[in-house]
Structures are given as structure tokens and as C-alpha cells.
PDB file of C-alpha atoms and ligand atoms in Angstrom:
ATOM      1  CA  UNK U 195    -228.258  10.139  37.599  1.00  0.00           C
ATOM      2  CA  UNK U 196    -231.890   8.913  37.525  1.00  0.00           C
ATOM      3  CA  UNK U 197    -233.939   6.401  35.507  1.00  0.00           C
ATOM      4  CA  UNK U 198    -235.382   9.737  33.572  1.00  0.00           C
ATOM      5  CA  UNK U 199    -231.979  10.864  32.405  1.00  0.00           C
ATOM      6  CA  UNK U 200    -230.842   7.620  31.143  1.00  0.00           C
ATOM      7  CA  UNK U 201    -234.033   6.696  29.414  1.00  0.00           C
ATOM      8  CA  UNK U 202    -233.921  10.176  27.853  1.00  0.00           C
ATOM      9  CA  UNK U 203    -230.277   9.624  26.752  1.00  0.00           C
ATOM     10  CA  UNK U 204    -231.120   6.158  25.228  1.00  0.00           C
ATOM     11  CA  UNK U 205    -234.000   7.760  23.122  1.00  0.00           C
ATOM     12  CA  UNK U 206    -231.734  10.417  21.929  1.00  0.00           C
ATOM     13  CA  UNK U 207    -228.956   7.832  21.061  1.00  0.00           C
ATOM     14  CA  UNK U 208    -231.941   5.535  19.356  1.00  0.00           C
ATOM     15  CA  UNK U 209    -233.084   8.889  17.156  1.00  0.00           C
ATOM     16  CA  UNK U 210    -229.429   9.306  16.359  1.00  0.00           C
ATOM     17  CA  UNK U 211    -228.700   5.825  15.102  1.00  0.00           C
ATOM     18  CA  UNK U 212    -232.000   5.909  13.233  1.00  0.00           C
ATOM     19  CA  UNK U 213    -233.747   3.594  15.574  1.00  0.00           C
ATOM     20  CA  UNK U 214    -237.123   3.443  16.258  1.00  0.00           C
ATOM     21  CA  UNK U 215    -238.259   5.144  19.662  1.00  0.00           C
ATOM     22  CA  UNK U 216    -238.197   2.437  22.574  1.00  0.00           C
ATOM     23  CA  UNK U 217    -236.721  -0.280  20.202  1.00  0.00           C
ATOM     24  CA  UNK U 218    -233.657  -0.763  22.254  1.00  0.00           C
ATOM     25  CA  UNK U 219    -234.152  -2.799  25.718  1.00  0.00           C
ATOM     26  CA  UNK U 220    -233.126  -0.650  28.797  1.00  0.00           C
ATOM     27  CA  UNK U 221    -232.015  -3.364  31.179  1.00  0.00           C
ATOM     28  CA  UNK U 222    -231.577  -2.009  34.602  1.00  0.00           C
ATOM     29  CA  UNK U 223    -228.854  -3.987  36.481  1.00  0.00           C
ATOM     30  CA  UNK U 224    -230.020  -4.019  40.120  1.00  0.00           C
ATOM     31  CA  UNK U 225    -227.229  -6.250  41.468  1.00  0.00           C
ATOM     32  CA  UNK U 226    -225.928  -5.598  45.115  1.00  0.00           C
ATOM     33  CA  UNK U 227    -228.386  -2.588  45.033  1.00  0.00           C
ATOM     34  CA  UNK U 228    -230.646  -2.368  48.124  1.00  0.00           C
ATOM     35  CA  UNK U 229    -234.400  -3.481  47.719  1.00  0.00           C
ATOM     36  CA  UNK U 230    -235.378   0.181  48.241  1.00  0.00           C
ATOM     37  CA  UNK U 231    -233.267   1.525  45.326  1.00  0.00           C
ATOM     38  CA  UNK U 232    -234.610  -1.215  43.325  1.00  0.00           C
ATOM     39  CA  UNK U 233    -238.711  -0.600  44.478  1.00  0.00           C
ATOM     40  CA  UNK U 234    -237.584   3.102  43.874  1.00  0.00           C
ATOM     41  CA  UNK U 235    -236.978   2.301  40.172  1.00  0.00           C
ATOM     42  CA  UNK U 236    -239.811  -0.019  39.834  1.00  0.00           C
ATOM     43  CA  UNK U 237    -242.058   2.750  41.367  1.00  0.00           C
ATOM     44  CA  UNK U 238    -240.941   5.123  38.445  1.00  0.00           C
ATOM     45  CA  UNK U 239    -242.182   2.413  35.967  1.00  0.00           C
ATOM     46  CA  UNK U 240    -239.238   0.530  35.187  1.00  0.00           C
ATOM     47  CA  UNK U 241    -239.867  -3.265  34.524  1.00  0.00           C
ATOM     48  CA  UNK U 242    -236.832  -4.757  32.814  1.00  0.00           C
ATOM     49  CA  UNK U 243    -234.760  -5.698  35.504  1.00  0.00           C
ATOM     50  CA  UNK U 244    -230.664  -7.505  35.461  1.00  0.00           C
ATOM     51  CA  UNK U 245    -229.234  -9.644  38.184  1.00  0.00           C
ATOM     52  CA  UNK U 246    -226.013 -11.488  38.301  1.00  0.00           C
ATOM     53  CA  UNK U 247    -226.384 -13.950  40.885  1.00  0.00           C
ATOM     54  CA  UNK U 248    -229.387 -16.689  40.846  1.00  0.00           C
ATOM     55  CA  UNK U 249    -229.430 -16.901  44.625  1.00  0.00           C
ATOM     56  CA  UNK U 250    -229.659 -12.916  44.943  1.00  0.00           C
ATOM     57  CA  UNK U 251    -232.485 -12.746  42.455  1.00  0.00           C
ATOM     58  CA  UNK U 252    -234.537 -15.591  44.214  1.00  0.00           C
ATOM     59  CA  UNK U 253    -233.989 -13.622  47.433  1.00  0.00           C
ATOM     60  CA  UNK U 254    -235.721 -10.705  46.119  1.00  0.00           C
ATOM     61  CA  UNK U 255    -237.409 -10.599  43.108  1.00  0.00           C
ATOM     62  CA  UNK U 256    -240.697 -12.873  44.111  1.00  0.00           C
ATOM     63  CA  UNK U 257    -241.605 -10.211  46.665  1.00  0.00           C
ATOM     64  CA  UNK U 258    -241.448  -7.325  43.670  1.00  0.00           C
ATOM     65  CA  UNK U 259    -243.278  -9.569  41.011  1.00  0.00           C
ATOM     66  CA  UNK U 260    -245.883 -10.259  43.935  1.00  0.00           C
ATOM     67  CA  UNK U 261    -246.459  -6.340  44.485  1.00  0.00           C
ATOM     68  CA  UNK U 262    -245.591  -5.277  40.653  1.00  0.00           C
ATOM     69  CA  UNK U 263    -247.030  -6.537  37.012  1.00  0.00           C
ATOM     70  CA  UNK U 264    -244.908  -7.433  34.180  1.00  0.00           C
ATOM     71  CA  UNK U 265    -241.640  -7.611  35.505  1.00  0.00           C
ATOM     72  CA  UNK U 266    -239.046  -8.953  33.052  1.00  0.00           C
ATOM     73  CA  UNK U 267    -235.921 -10.402  34.407  1.00  0.00           C
ATOM     74  CA  UNK U 268    -232.702 -10.988  32.468  1.00  0.00           C
ATOM     75  CA  UNK U 269    -229.638 -12.958  33.877  1.00  0.00           C
ATOM     76  CA  UNK U 270    -226.282 -10.954  33.151  1.00  0.00           C
ATOM     77  CA  UNK U 271    -223.688 -13.055  35.592  1.00  0.00           C
ATOM     78  CA  UNK U 272    -222.036 -16.364  35.043  1.00  0.00           C
ATOM     79  CA  UNK U 273    -224.354 -19.421  35.134  1.00  0.00           C
ATOM     80  CA  UNK U 274    -223.226 -22.827  37.301  1.00  0.00           C
ATOM     81  CA  UNK U 275    -224.824 -25.975  35.756  1.00  0.00           C
ATOM     82  CA  UNK U 276    -226.082 -26.323  39.140  1.00  0.00           C
ATOM     83  CA  UNK U 277    -228.050 -23.371  39.342  1.00  0.00           C
ATOM     84  CA  UNK U 278    -229.494 -23.759  36.017  1.00  0.00           C
ATOM     85  CA  UNK U 279    -233.083 -25.161  36.544  1.00  0.00           C
ATOM     86  CA  UNK U 280    -233.434 -22.240  39.598  1.00  0.00           C
ATOM     87  CA  UNK U 281    -232.271 -19.920  36.393  1.00  0.00           C
ATOM     88  CA  UNK U 282    -234.912 -21.096  33.914  1.00  0.00           C
ATOM     89  CA  UNK U 283    -237.422 -20.884  36.595  1.00  0.00           C
ATOM     90  CA  UNK U 284    -236.694 -17.594  37.509  1.00  0.00           C
ATOM     91  CA  UNK U 285    -235.322 -15.518  34.642  1.00  0.00           C
ATOM     92  CA  UNK U 286    -236.940 -14.717  30.902  1.00  0.00           C
ATOM     93  CA  UNK U 287    -233.279 -14.294  29.739  1.00  0.00           C
ATOM     94  CA  UNK U 288    -229.835 -15.809  30.040  1.00  0.00           C
ATOM     95  CA  UNK U 289    -227.144 -13.691  28.434  1.00  0.00           C
ATOM     96  CA  UNK U 290    -224.252 -15.910  29.652  1.00  0.00           C
ATOM     97  CA  UNK U 291    -224.431 -19.155  27.747  1.00  0.00           C
ATOM     98  CA  UNK U 292    -220.892 -19.667  27.295  1.00  0.00           C
ATOM     99  CA  UNK U 293    -220.129 -23.447  27.242  1.00  0.00           C
ATOM    100  CA  UNK U 294    -221.047 -26.625  25.685  1.00  0.00           C
ATOM    101  CA  UNK U 295    -222.127 -28.254  29.122  1.00  0.00           C
ATOM    102  CA  UNK U 296    -224.392 -25.266  30.261  1.00  0.00           C
ATOM    103  CA  UNK U 297    -225.940 -25.649  26.433  1.00  0.00           C
ATOM    104  CA  UNK U 298    -226.451 -28.858  26.899  1.00  0.00           C
ATOM    105  CA  UNK U 299    -228.022 -28.447  30.684  1.00  0.00           C
ATOM    106  CA  UNK U 300    -230.341 -25.881  29.298  1.00  0.00           C
ATOM    107  CA  UNK U 301    -231.595 -27.724  26.458  1.00  0.00           C
ATOM    108  CA  UNK U 302    -232.407 -30.684  28.542  1.00  0.00           C
ATOM    109  CA  UNK U 303    -234.430 -28.561  31.091  1.00  0.00           C
ATOM    110  CA  UNK U 304    -235.792 -26.712  28.011  1.00  0.00           C
ATOM    111  CA  UNK U 305    -237.288 -30.254  26.845  1.00  0.00           C
ATOM    112  CA  UNK U 306    -238.410 -31.037  29.988  1.00  0.00           C
ATOM    113  CA  UNK U 307    -240.544 -27.700  31.076  1.00  0.00           C
ATOM    114  CA  UNK U 308    -241.558 -27.197  27.369  1.00  0.00           C
ATOM    115  CA  UNK U 309    -240.161 -23.604  27.461  1.00  0.00           C
ATOM    116  CA  UNK U 310    -236.964 -21.765  27.968  1.00  0.00           C
ATOM    117  CA  UNK U 311    -235.757 -18.439  28.591  1.00  0.00           C
ATOM    118  CA  UNK U 312    -234.447 -16.158  25.646  1.00  0.00           C
ATOM    119  CA  UNK U 313    -230.737 -17.080  25.354  1.00  0.00           C
ATOM    120  CA  UNK U 314    -227.998 -14.493  24.876  1.00  0.00           C
ATOM    121  CA  UNK U 315    -224.348 -16.452  23.819  1.00  0.00           C
ATOM    122  CA  UNK U 316    -221.731 -14.401  25.756  1.00  0.00           C
ATOM    123  CA  UNK U 317    -218.619 -14.060  23.500  1.00  0.00           C
ATOM    124  CA  UNK U 318    -215.180 -13.007  24.725  1.00  0.00           C
ATOM    125  CA  UNK U 319    -214.339 -10.457  22.199  1.00  0.00           C
ATOM    126  CA  UNK U 320    -211.020  -9.619  23.752  1.00  0.00           C
ATOM    127  CA  UNK U 321    -210.046 -12.927  24.200  1.00  0.00           C
ATOM    128  CA  UNK U 322    -209.196 -12.575  27.813  1.00  0.00           C
ATOM    129  CA  UNK U 323    -207.891 -15.444  29.693  1.00  0.00           C
ATOM    130  CA  UNK U 324    -209.990 -14.458  33.051  1.00  0.00           C
ATOM    131  CA  UNK U 325    -213.039 -13.632  30.965  1.00  0.00           C
ATOM    132  CA  UNK U 326    -215.982 -15.922  30.536  1.00  0.00           C
ATOM    133  CA  UNK U 327    -217.512 -16.403  26.843  1.00  0.00           C
ATOM    134  CA  UNK U 328    -216.960 -17.984  23.623  1.00  0.00           C
ATOM    135  CA  UNK U 329    -213.662 -17.299  21.617  1.00  0.00           C
ATOM    136  CA  UNK U 330    -214.661 -15.253  18.480  1.00  0.00           C
ATOM    137  CA  UNK U 331    -213.238 -17.701  16.433  1.00  0.00           C
ATOM    138  CA  UNK U 332    -215.367 -20.274  17.606  1.00  0.00           C
ATOM    139  CA  UNK U 333    -218.626 -18.315  17.600  1.00  0.00           C
ATOM    140  CA  UNK U 334    -219.905 -19.612  14.491  1.00  0.00           C
ATOM    141  CA  UNK U 335    -219.508 -23.636  15.667  1.00  0.00           C
ATOM    142  CA  UNK U 336    -220.913 -22.606  19.143  1.00  0.00           C
ATOM    143  CA  UNK U 337    -224.144 -20.793  17.397  1.00  0.00           C
ATOM    144  CA  UNK U 338    -224.584 -23.971  15.402  1.00  0.00           C
ATOM    145  CA  UNK U 339    -224.321 -26.270  18.138  1.00  0.00           C
ATOM    146  CA  UNK U 340    -226.627 -24.035  20.532  1.00  0.00           C
ATOM    147  CA  UNK U 341    -229.377 -24.121  17.486  1.00  0.00           C
ATOM    148  CA  UNK U 342    -229.198 -27.745  16.949  1.00  0.00           C
ATOM    149  CA  UNK U 343    -230.049 -28.282  20.503  1.00  0.00           C
ATOM    150  CA  UNK U 344    -233.277 -26.196  19.860  1.00  0.00           C
ATOM    151  CA  UNK U 345    -232.218 -23.385  22.115  1.00  0.00           C
ATOM    152  CA  UNK U 346    -233.578 -20.128  21.300  1.00  0.00           C
ATOM    153  CA  UNK U 347    -230.635 -18.195  20.730  1.00  0.00           C
ATOM    154  CA  UNK U 348    -231.925 -14.912  20.005  1.00  0.00           C
ATOM    155  CA  UNK U 349    -228.689 -13.230  20.019  1.00  0.00           C
ATOM    156  CA  UNK U 350    -224.959 -12.155  21.599  1.00  0.00           C
ATOM    157  CA  UNK U 351    -223.832 -10.426  24.400  1.00  0.00           C
ATOM    158  CA  UNK U 352    -220.215  -9.011  25.133  1.00  0.00           C
ATOM    159  CA  UNK U 353    -218.023  -7.561  27.851  1.00  0.00           C
ATOM    160  CA  UNK U 354    -215.478  -5.886  26.241  1.00  0.00           C
ATOM    161  CA  UNK U 355    -211.839  -5.062  28.312  1.00  0.00           C
ATOM    162  CA  UNK U 356    -212.489  -2.285  31.042  1.00  0.00           C
ATOM    163  CA  UNK U 357    -209.127  -0.508  29.802  1.00  0.00           C
ATOM    164  CA  UNK U 358    -209.894  -0.312  26.015  1.00  0.00           C
ATOM    165  CA  UNK U 359    -212.090   1.217  23.804  1.00  0.00           C
ATOM    166  CA  UNK U 360    -215.181  -0.550  23.003  1.00  0.00           C
ATOM    167  CA  UNK U 361    -216.107   0.182  19.877  1.00  0.00           C
ATOM    168  CA  UNK U 362    -214.343  -2.246  18.185  1.00  0.00           C
ATOM    169  CA  UNK U 363    -215.697  -5.302  20.242  1.00  0.00           C
ATOM    170  CA  UNK U 364    -219.117  -3.853  19.799  1.00  0.00           C
ATOM    171  CA  UNK U 365    -218.618  -3.978  15.965  1.00  0.00           C
ATOM    172  CA  UNK U 366    -216.846  -7.640  16.091  1.00  0.00           C
ATOM    173  CA  UNK U 367    -220.031  -8.833  18.167  1.00  0.00           C
ATOM    174  CA  UNK U 368    -222.496  -7.059  15.430  1.00  0.00           C
ATOM    175  CA  UNK U 369    -220.300  -8.708  12.746  1.00  0.00           C
ATOM    176  CA  UNK U 370    -220.535 -12.273  14.027  1.00  0.00           C
ATOM    177  CA  UNK U 371    -224.249 -11.638  15.110  1.00  0.00           C
ATOM    178  CA  UNK U 372    -224.638 -10.584  11.437  1.00  0.00           C
ATOM    179  CA  UNK U 373    -223.099 -13.393   9.439  1.00  0.00           C
ATOM    180  CA  UNK U 374    -224.902 -15.917  11.401  1.00  0.00           C
ATOM    181  CA  UNK U 375    -228.311 -14.325  11.321  1.00  0.00           C
ATOM    182  CA  UNK U 376    -229.005 -13.029  14.622  1.00  0.00           C
ATOM    183  CA  UNK U 377    -230.475  -9.884  14.851  1.00  0.00           C
ATOM    184  CA  UNK U 378    -230.176  -9.291  19.148  1.00  0.00           C
ATOM    185  CA  UNK U 379    -227.187  -7.693  20.823  1.00  0.00           C
ATOM    186  CA  UNK U 380    -226.557  -7.020  24.558  1.00  0.00           C
ATOM    187  CA  UNK U 381    -223.969  -4.781  24.887  1.00  0.00           C
ATOM    188  CA  UNK U 382    -223.325  -1.468  26.416  1.00  0.00           C
ATOM    189  CA  UNK U 383    -222.921  -0.155  29.719  1.00  0.00           C
ATOM    190  CA  UNK U 384    -223.122   2.686  32.035  1.00  0.00           C
ATOM    191  CA  UNK U 385    -220.161   4.083  30.380  1.00  0.00           C
ATOM    192  CA  UNK U 386    -220.671   3.536  26.989  1.00  0.00           C
ATOM    193  CA  UNK U 387    -224.801   2.615  26.262  1.00  0.00           C
ATOM    194  CA  UNK U 388    -225.048   5.070  23.671  1.00  0.00           C
ATOM    195  CA  UNK U 389    -222.033   4.105  21.568  1.00  0.00           C
ATOM    196  CA  UNK U 390    -223.340   0.691  21.910  1.00  0.00           C
ATOM    197  CA  UNK U 391    -226.552   1.404  20.524  1.00  0.00           C
ATOM    198  CA  UNK U 392    -224.715   3.443  17.471  1.00  0.00           C
ATOM    199  CA  UNK U 393    -223.487  -0.083  16.973  1.00  0.00           C
ATOM    200  CA  UNK U 394    -226.222  -1.608  16.855  1.00  0.00           C
ATOM    201  CA  UNK U 395    -227.143  -2.816  20.720  1.00  0.00           C
ATOM    202  CA  UNK U 396    -230.803  -4.029  20.978  1.00  0.00           C
ATOM    203  CA  UNK U 397    -230.129  -4.581  24.912  1.00  0.00           C
ATOM    204  CA  UNK U 398    -228.256  -2.265  27.212  1.00  0.00           C
ATOM    205  CA  UNK U 399    -227.294  -3.347  30.478  1.00  0.00           C
ATOM    206  CA  UNK U 400    -227.229  -0.178  32.607  1.00  0.00           C
ATOM    207  CA  UNK U 401    -226.417  -0.522  36.570  1.00  0.00           C
ATOM    208  CA  UNK U 402    -224.850   2.514  38.285  1.00  0.00           C
ATOM    209  CA  UNK U 403    -225.590   4.958  35.881  1.00  0.00           C
ATOM    210  CA  UNK U 404    -229.459   4.860  37.309  1.00  0.00           C
ATOM    211  CA  UNK U 405    -228.971   3.487  40.502  1.00  0.00           C
ATOM    212  CA  UNK U 406    -225.712   5.088  41.669  1.00  0.00           C
ATOM    213  CA  UNK U 407    -222.357   3.162  42.698  1.00  0.00           C
ATOM    214  CA  UNK U 408    -222.709  -0.026  44.170  1.00  0.00           C
ATOM    215  CA  UNK U 409    -221.536  -0.260  47.611  1.00  0.00           C
ATOM    216  CA  UNK U 410    -221.658  -4.297  47.675  1.00  0.00           C
TER     217      UNK U 410
HETATM  218  C1  PLP O 775    -222.660  -4.723  36.627  1.00  0.00           C
HETATM  219  C2  PLP O 775    -222.585  -5.240  35.101  1.00  0.00           C
HETATM  220  C3  PLP O 775    -223.350  -4.136  34.453  1.00  0.00           C
HETATM  221  C4  PLP O 775    -223.695  -3.005  34.728  1.00  0.00           C
HETATM  222  O1  PLP O 775    -222.451  -1.997  34.764  1.00  0.00           O
HETATM  223  P1  PLP O 775    -222.713  -0.644  35.074  1.00  0.00           P
HETATM  224  O2  PLP O 775    -221.343  -0.117  34.802  1.00  0.00           O
HETATM  225  O3  PLP O 775    -222.725  -0.601  36.485  1.00  0.00           O
HETATM  226  O4  PLP O 775    -223.567  -0.311  34.067  1.00  0.00           O
HETATM  227  C5  PLP O 775    -223.709  -4.948  32.858  1.00  0.00           C
HETATM  228  N1  PLP O 775    -223.207  -5.630  32.813  1.00  0.00           N
HETATM  229  C6  PLP O 775    -222.935  -6.850  33.178  1.00  0.00           C
HETATM  230  C7  PLP O 775    -222.538  -8.152  32.747  1.00  0.00           C
HETATM  231  C8  PLP O 775    -222.630  -6.569  34.435  1.00  0.00           C
HETATM  232  O5  PLP O 775    -222.024  -7.547  35.472  1.00  0.00           O
END
């Protein structure tokens, strides 16, 4: 598939859901893709990208940023506290705030710099032991804690269990966001982004459907 096809499918999903055209942000997940592929997608006009590793992003985005205006970078992978400084310097949004310690480190960096990327709190909607994220039962308290630290909490993010129908997970994320007055939902990937838009996604994270299968 191509960027144009995915953009068109996203426009149709917005229309079907009664959402304004262009209101859902398409994050092109470029992790592990070769730089030539990323450059192609930049050439096609895409400016919003997602990476899951700070180091990989550091190694290639400064070059792209020098060549293309208006790039917006989103961190969608787990963030270690020792990479937090590099992450806040590099990214416009962090989708993976998943523990108190990281919230504290981000809050300290935000104070020091007088600026902070937009923050999404990752919720482990499937309560999977191996997966990062705040458990749904603990989400209200965690959101309050993060806000009390003056972090710019913009919304919630989830990665539903691979083998399950994602719809109940998207609905749960939406319910937690709504009762906490959060408008933004980072949910939906290549296989389910249209469903996610129908259920309220404001940010979809689409990798392989735009770039092709990841080989690395
Ligand atoms: C890799 C990744 C994606 C993109 O997955 P695709 O199935 O290739 O669209 C989205 N979100 C996260 C958190 C990822 O790690």
C-alpha cells in the first residue's frame, strides 16, 4: 500500500465517523525502515512520524529535519529514564508515559527546560503482564498524579493484545479518557486504524501499511 491509499482510507473513516476531515493525526511509524523509504514518504508530503527508539531517532532525524520543514516526531516505544533527556529534546510528543518514576523525571526536565513534549499515558487495557502501561484500575489516580506534576497530559494510548478484538480495548481507553476530561486517544495501527477512528482515535500509528513489512 502507499501513503496516498492510507490517507484516503483515513479520510473515509473520518467521514463515516462524522469527524472533520483531517482531524485525526496520521503518525507514520518509520521504526526500522531504511532511510530511503522514509525519505520517499517525506517526499510525498508526510510530516508526522513515529519512532520507538530514542537512539534510532537521534541517528537519522536531525538530517531529515535539516532537509524538510515542519517535521513532527512522536515517540511510541518504551522510554528508559536515562534516555528521557534526549527524548524531550528530540520529540514533539511522548506516547508512552507508563510509570511514576518516568513522570517524575519528565516533570523535572520540563521545569528545567520550560518546555515539554505533549504526553500520552499508556494504559495496559488488556492487563497483560509482559506489556507496559498503567493498569485500567490505576489510570484515574495516575492521570491525576501526572497532572499534579504539571505535565502536559494530552491523552491516552493503548496497544491492544495481539490476538484479541481491539474494539473493547479502544472503548475502554475512550471511557477512561472521557471520565478524566482527556480528549486525545492514540490508538489504532495498520490492521485496525479505521475501527479506532470509529471509536474516537485522534492519533493513529500506522507503520507497515504505509512502508511495507519491516525486515529488521
Ligand atoms: C510498530 C508500532 C506501530 C505500527 O505498527 P504497524 O502494525 O506496522 O502499523 C504502532 N504502535 C506501536 C506502539 C508500535 O510499536
